[in-house]
XYZ file of N, CA and C in Angstrom:
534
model
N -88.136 -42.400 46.793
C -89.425 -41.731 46.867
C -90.419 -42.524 46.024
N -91.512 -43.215 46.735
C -92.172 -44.028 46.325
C -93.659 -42.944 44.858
N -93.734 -41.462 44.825
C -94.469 -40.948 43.825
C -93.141 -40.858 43.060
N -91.927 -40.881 42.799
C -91.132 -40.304 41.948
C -91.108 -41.846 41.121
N -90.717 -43.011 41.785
C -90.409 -44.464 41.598
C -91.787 -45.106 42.062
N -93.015 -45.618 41.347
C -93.590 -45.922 42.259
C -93.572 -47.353 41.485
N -93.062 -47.927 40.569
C -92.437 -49.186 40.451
C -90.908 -49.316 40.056
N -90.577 -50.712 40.707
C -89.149 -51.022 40.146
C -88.541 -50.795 39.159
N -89.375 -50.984 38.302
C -89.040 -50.407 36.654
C -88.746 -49.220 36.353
N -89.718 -47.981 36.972
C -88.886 -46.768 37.217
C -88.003 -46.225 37.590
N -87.586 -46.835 38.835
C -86.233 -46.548 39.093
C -85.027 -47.130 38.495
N -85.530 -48.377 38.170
C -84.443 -49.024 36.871
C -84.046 -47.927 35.933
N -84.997 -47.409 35.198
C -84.902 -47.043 34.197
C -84.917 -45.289 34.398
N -84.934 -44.826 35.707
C -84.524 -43.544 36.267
C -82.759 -43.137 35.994
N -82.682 -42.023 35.465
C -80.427 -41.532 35.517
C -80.531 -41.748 37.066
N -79.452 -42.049 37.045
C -78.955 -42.218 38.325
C -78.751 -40.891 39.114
N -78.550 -39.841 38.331
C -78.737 -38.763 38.828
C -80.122 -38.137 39.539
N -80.910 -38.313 38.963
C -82.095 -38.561 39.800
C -82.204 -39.046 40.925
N -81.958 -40.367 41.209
C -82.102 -40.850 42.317
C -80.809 -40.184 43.593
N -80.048 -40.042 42.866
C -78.640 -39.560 43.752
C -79.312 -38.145 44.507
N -80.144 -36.946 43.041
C -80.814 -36.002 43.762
C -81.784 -36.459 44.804
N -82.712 -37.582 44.841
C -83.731 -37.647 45.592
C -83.342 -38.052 47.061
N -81.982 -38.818 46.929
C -81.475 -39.148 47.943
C -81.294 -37.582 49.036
N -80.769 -37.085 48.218
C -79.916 -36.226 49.151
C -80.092 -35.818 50.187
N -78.950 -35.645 51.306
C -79.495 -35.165 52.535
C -79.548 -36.529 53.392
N -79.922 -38.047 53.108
C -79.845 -38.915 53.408
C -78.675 -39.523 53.853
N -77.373 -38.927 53.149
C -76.348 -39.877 53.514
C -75.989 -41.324 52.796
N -74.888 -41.656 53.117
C -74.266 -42.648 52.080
C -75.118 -43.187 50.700
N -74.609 -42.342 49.975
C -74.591 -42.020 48.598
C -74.611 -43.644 47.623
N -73.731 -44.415 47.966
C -73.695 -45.857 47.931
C -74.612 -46.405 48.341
N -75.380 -46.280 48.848
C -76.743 -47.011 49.215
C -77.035 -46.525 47.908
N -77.387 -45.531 47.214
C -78.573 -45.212 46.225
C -78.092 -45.400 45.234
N -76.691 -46.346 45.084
C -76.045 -46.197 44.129
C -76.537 -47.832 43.551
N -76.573 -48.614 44.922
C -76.184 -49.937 44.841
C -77.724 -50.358 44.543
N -79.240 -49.540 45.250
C -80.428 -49.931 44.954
C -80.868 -49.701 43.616
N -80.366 -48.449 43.185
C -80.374 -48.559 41.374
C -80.165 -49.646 40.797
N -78.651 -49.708 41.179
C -78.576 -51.196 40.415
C -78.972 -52.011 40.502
N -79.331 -52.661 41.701
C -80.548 -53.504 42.010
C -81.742 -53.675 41.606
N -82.428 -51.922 41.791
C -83.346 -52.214 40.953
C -83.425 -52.873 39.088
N -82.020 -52.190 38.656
C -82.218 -52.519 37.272
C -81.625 -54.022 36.780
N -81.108 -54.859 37.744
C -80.507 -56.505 37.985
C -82.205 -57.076 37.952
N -82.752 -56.300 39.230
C -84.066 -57.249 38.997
C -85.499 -56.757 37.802
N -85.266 -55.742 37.243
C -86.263 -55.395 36.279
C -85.266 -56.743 35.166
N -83.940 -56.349 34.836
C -83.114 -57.559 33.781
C -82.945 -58.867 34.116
N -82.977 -59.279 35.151
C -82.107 -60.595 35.147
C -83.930 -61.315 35.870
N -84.606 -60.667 36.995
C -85.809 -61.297 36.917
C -87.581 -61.015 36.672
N -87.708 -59.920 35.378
C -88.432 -59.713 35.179
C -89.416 -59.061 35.726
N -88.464 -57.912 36.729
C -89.169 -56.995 37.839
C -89.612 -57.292 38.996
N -89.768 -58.522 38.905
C -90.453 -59.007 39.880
C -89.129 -60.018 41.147
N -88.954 -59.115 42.755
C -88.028 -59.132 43.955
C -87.890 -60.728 44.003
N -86.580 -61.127 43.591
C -86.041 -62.442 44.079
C -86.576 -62.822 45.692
N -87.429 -63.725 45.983
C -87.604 -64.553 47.325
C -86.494 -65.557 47.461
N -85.618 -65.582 46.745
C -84.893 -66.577 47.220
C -82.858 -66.094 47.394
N -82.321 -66.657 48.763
C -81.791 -66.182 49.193
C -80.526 -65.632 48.688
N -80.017 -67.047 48.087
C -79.089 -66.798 47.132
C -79.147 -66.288 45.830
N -80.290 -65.800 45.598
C -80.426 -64.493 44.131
C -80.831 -63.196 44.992
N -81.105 -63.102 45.886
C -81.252 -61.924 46.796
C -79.424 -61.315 47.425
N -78.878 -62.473 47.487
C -77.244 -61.576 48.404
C -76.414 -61.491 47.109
N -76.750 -61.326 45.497
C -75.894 -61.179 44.118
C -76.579 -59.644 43.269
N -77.980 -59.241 44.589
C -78.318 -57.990 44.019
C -76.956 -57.459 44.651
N -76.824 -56.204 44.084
C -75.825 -54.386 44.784
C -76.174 -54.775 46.022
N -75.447 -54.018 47.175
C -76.115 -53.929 48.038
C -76.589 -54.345 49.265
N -77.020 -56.236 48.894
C -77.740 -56.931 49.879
C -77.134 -57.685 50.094
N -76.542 -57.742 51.322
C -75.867 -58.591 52.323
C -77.009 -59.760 53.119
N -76.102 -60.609 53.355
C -76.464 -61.432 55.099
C -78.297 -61.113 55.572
N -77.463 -60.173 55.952
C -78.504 -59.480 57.345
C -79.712 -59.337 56.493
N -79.741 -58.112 55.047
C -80.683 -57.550 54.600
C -81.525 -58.584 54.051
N -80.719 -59.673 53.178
C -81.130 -60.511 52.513
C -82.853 -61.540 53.479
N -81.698 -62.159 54.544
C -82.425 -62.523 55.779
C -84.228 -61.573 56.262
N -83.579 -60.448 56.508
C -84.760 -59.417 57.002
C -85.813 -59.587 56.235
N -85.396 -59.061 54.619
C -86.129 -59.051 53.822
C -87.287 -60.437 53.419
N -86.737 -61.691 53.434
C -86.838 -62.668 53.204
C -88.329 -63.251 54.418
N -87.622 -63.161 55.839
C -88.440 -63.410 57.134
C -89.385 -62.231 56.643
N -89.592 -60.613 56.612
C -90.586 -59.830 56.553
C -91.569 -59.835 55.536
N -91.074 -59.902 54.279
C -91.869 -59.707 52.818
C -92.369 -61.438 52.302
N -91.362 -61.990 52.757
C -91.920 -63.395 51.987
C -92.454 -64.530 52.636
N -92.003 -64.177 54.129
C -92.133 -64.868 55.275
C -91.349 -66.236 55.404
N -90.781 -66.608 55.386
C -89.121 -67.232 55.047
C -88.704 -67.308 56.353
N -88.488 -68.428 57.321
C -87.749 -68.397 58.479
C -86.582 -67.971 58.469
N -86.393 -67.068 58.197
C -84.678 -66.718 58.333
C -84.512 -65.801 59.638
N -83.590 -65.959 60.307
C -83.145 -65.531 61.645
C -82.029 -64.712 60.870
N -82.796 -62.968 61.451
C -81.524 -62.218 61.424
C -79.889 -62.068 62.833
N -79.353 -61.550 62.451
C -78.826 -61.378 63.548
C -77.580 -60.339 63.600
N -78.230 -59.087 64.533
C -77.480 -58.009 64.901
C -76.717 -57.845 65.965
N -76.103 -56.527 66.466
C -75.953 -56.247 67.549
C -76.827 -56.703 68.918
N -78.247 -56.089 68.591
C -79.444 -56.183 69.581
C -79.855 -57.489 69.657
N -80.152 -58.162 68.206
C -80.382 -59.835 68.724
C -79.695 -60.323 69.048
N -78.290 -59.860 68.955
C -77.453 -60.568 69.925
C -77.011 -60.702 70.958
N -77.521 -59.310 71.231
C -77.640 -59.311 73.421
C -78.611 -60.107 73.989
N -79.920 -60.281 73.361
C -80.918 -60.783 73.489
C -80.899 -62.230 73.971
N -80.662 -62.770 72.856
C -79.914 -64.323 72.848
C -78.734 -64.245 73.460
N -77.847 -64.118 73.791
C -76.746 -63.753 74.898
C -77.155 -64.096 75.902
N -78.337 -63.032 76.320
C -78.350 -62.679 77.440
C -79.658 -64.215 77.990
N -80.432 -64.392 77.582
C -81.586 -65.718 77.153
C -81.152 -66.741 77.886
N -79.755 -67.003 77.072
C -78.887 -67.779 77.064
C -77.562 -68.169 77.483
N -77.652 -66.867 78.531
C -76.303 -66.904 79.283
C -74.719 -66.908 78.590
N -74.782 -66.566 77.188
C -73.716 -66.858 76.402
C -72.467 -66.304 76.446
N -71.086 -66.917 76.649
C -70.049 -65.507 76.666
C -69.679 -65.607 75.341
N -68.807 -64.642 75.385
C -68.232 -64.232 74.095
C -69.407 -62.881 73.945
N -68.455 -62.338 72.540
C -69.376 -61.232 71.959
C -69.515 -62.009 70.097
N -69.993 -60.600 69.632
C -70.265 -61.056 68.352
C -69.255 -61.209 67.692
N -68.173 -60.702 67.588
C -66.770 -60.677 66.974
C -65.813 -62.022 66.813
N -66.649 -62.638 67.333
C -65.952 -63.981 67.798
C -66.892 -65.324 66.787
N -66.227 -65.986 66.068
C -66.720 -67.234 65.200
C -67.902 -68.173 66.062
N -66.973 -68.507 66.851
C -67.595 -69.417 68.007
C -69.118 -69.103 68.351
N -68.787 -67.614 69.232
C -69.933 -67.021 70.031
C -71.270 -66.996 68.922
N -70.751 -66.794 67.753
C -71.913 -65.826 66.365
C -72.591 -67.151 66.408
N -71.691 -68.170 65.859
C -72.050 -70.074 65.457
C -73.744 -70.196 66.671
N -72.884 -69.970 68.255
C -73.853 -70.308 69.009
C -75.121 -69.258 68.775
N -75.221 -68.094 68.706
C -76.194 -67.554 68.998
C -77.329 -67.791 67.421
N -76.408 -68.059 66.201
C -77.159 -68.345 65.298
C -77.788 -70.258 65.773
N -77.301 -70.827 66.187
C -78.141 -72.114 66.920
C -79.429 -71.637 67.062
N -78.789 -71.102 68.003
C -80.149 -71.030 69.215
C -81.201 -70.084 68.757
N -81.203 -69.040 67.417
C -81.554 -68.432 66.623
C -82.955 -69.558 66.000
N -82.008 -70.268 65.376
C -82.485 -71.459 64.555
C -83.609 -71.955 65.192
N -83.237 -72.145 66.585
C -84.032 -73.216 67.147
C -85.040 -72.272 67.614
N -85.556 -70.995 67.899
C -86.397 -70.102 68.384
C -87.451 -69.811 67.168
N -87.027 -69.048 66.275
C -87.411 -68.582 65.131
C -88.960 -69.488 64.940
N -89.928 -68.328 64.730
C -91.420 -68.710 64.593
C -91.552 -69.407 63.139
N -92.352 -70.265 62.406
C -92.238 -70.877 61.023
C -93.445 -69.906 60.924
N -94.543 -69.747 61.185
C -95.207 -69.066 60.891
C -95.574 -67.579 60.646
N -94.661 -67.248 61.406
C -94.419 -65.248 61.632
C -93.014 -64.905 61.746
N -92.048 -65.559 60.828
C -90.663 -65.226 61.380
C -90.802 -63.812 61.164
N -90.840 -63.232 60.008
C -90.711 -61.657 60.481
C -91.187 -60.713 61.738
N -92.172 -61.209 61.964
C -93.175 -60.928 63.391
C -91.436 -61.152 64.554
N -91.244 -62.394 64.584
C -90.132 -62.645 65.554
C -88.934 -62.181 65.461
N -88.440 -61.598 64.090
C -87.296 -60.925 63.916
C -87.731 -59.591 64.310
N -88.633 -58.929 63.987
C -88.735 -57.657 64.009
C -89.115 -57.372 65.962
N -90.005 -58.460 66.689
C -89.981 -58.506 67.863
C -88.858 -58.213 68.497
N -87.919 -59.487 68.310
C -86.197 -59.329 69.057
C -85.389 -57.964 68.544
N -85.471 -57.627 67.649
C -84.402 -56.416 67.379
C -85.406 -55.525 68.586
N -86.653 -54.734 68.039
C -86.977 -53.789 68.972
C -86.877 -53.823 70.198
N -87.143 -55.546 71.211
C -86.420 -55.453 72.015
C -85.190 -54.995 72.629
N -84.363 -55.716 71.947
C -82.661 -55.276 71.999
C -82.913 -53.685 72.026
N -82.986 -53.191 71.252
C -83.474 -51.344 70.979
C -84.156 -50.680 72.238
N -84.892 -51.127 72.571
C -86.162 -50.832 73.629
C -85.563 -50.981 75.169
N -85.397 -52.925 75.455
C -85.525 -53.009 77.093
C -84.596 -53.852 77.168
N -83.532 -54.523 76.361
C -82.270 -55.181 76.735
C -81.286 -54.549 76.198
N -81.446 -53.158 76.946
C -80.253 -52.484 76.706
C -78.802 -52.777 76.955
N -77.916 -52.162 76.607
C -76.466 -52.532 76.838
C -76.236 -52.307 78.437
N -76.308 -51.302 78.568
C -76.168 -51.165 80.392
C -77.776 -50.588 80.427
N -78.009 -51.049 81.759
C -78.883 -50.501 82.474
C -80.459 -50.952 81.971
N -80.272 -52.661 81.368
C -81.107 -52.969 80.715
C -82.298 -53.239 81.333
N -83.852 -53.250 81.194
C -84.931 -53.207 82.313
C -85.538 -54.500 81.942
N -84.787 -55.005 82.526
C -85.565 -56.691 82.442
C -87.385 -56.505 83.151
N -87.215 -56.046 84.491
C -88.595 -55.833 84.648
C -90.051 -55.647 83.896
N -89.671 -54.929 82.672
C -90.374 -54.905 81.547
C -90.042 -55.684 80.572
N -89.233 -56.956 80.780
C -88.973 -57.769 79.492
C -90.149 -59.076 79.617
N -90.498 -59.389 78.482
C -91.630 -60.636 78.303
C -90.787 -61.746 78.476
N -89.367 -61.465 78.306
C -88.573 -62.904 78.419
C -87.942 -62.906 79.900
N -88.070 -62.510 80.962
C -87.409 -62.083 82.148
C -87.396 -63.382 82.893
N -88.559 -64.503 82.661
C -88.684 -65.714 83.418
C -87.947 -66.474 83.440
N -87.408 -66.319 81.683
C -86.605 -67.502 81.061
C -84.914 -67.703 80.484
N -85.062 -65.695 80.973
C -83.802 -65.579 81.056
C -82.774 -65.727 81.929
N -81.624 -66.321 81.178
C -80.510 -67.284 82.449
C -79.476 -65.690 82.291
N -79.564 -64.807 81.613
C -78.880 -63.715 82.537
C -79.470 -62.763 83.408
N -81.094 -62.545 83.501
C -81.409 -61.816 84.520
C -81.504 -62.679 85.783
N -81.598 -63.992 85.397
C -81.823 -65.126 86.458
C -80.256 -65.107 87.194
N -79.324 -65.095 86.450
C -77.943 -64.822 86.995
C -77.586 -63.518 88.126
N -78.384 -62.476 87.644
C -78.199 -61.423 88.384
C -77.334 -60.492 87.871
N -76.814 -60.857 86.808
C -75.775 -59.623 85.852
C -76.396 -59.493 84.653
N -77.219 -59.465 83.928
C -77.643 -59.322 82.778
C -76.852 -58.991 81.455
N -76.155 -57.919 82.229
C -75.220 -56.761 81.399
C -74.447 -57.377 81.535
N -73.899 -58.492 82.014
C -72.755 -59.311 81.703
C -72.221 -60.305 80.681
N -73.602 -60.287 79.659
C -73.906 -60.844 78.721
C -74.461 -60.147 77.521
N -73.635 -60.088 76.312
C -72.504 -60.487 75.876
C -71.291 -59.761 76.692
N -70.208 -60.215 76.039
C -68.804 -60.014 76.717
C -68.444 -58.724 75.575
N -68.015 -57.648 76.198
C -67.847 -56.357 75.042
C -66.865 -56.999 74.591
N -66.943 -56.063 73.195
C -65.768 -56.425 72.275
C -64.035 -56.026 72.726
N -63.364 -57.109 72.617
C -62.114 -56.495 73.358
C -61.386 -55.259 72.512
N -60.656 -54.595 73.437
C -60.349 -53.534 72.869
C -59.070 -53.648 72.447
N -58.838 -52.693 71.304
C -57.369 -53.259 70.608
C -56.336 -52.234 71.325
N -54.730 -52.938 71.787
C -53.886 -52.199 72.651
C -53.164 -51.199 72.101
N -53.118 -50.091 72.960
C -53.225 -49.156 72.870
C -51.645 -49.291 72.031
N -51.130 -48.545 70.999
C -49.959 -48.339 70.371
C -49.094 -47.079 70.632
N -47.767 -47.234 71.410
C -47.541 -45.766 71.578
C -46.334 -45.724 71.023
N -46.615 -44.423 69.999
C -45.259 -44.060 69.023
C -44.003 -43.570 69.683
N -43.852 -43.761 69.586
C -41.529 -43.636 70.043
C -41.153 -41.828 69.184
């Protein structure tokens, strides 16, 4: 709650009980556990003021990969290419790619081609573009390319299966007890 915390330092220096109350109702409890600490790593270790840089950003509580990335492309403007579920149908699908995300290989390629897309000037603009896509109109089934801005250039609506791209995650066999 940005009037309860309305700087980092406050919530640093907030009981944790506090914040655990303000949470509530929110769900995973560990989130508010891990931004405390975060907050109080970066009021101590950098003088309050949010690490821009990547590798002091994924050693806060908390911030992984993905967040680190997001954060980085949105707030600091930092080419960093996130990559989810949704950007990964996206690019999949762009790109005709098999495999799913679960797979070393498949992730390797779609972070490429990530690389090679990604705006220098507005990456957050372009991260936050592709996810809502994925969310919006390259759905998992029944995705509406018709309304997609990328429909020209895509080699899976151009294929004619769209939804054939990515490859679902395989499913693990079924175990039957004796």
């Amino acid at each position: 709650d940005l009037k309860a915390f309305p700087r980092i330092s406050d919530l640093a220096a907030a009981p944790l009980e506090r914040v655990l109350e303000l949470w509530s109702g929110l769900g995973y409890y560990r989130r508010a556990r891990h931004l405390h600490q975060a907050a109080q790593a970066v009021v101590a270790d950098y003088s309050g003021r949010f690490p821009d840089d990547y590798t002091d950003l994924v050693s806060l509580p908390g911030i992984g990969d993905y967040t680190a990335k997001a954060v980085l492309s949105i707030a600091f403007n930092r080419p960093y290419a996130v990559l989810d579920g949704n950007v990964a149908r996206v690019v999949a699908r762009l790109f005709a790619l098999q495999g799913n995300l679960h797979q070393p290989r498949f992730r390797r390629e779609v972070e490429t081609e990530l690389a090679a897309l990604i705006s220098h000037s507005h990456p957050g603009h372009f991260n936050q573009a592709l996810m809502e896509l994925g969310q919006t109109i390259c759905l998992p089934r029944g995705p509406r390319c018709s309304a997609c801005p990328l429909e020209k250039w895509c080699q899976g609506f151009l294929s004619g299966t769209p939804q054939a791209f990515p490859l679902p995650r395989p499913r693990r066999a079924d175990r039957r007890r004796v």
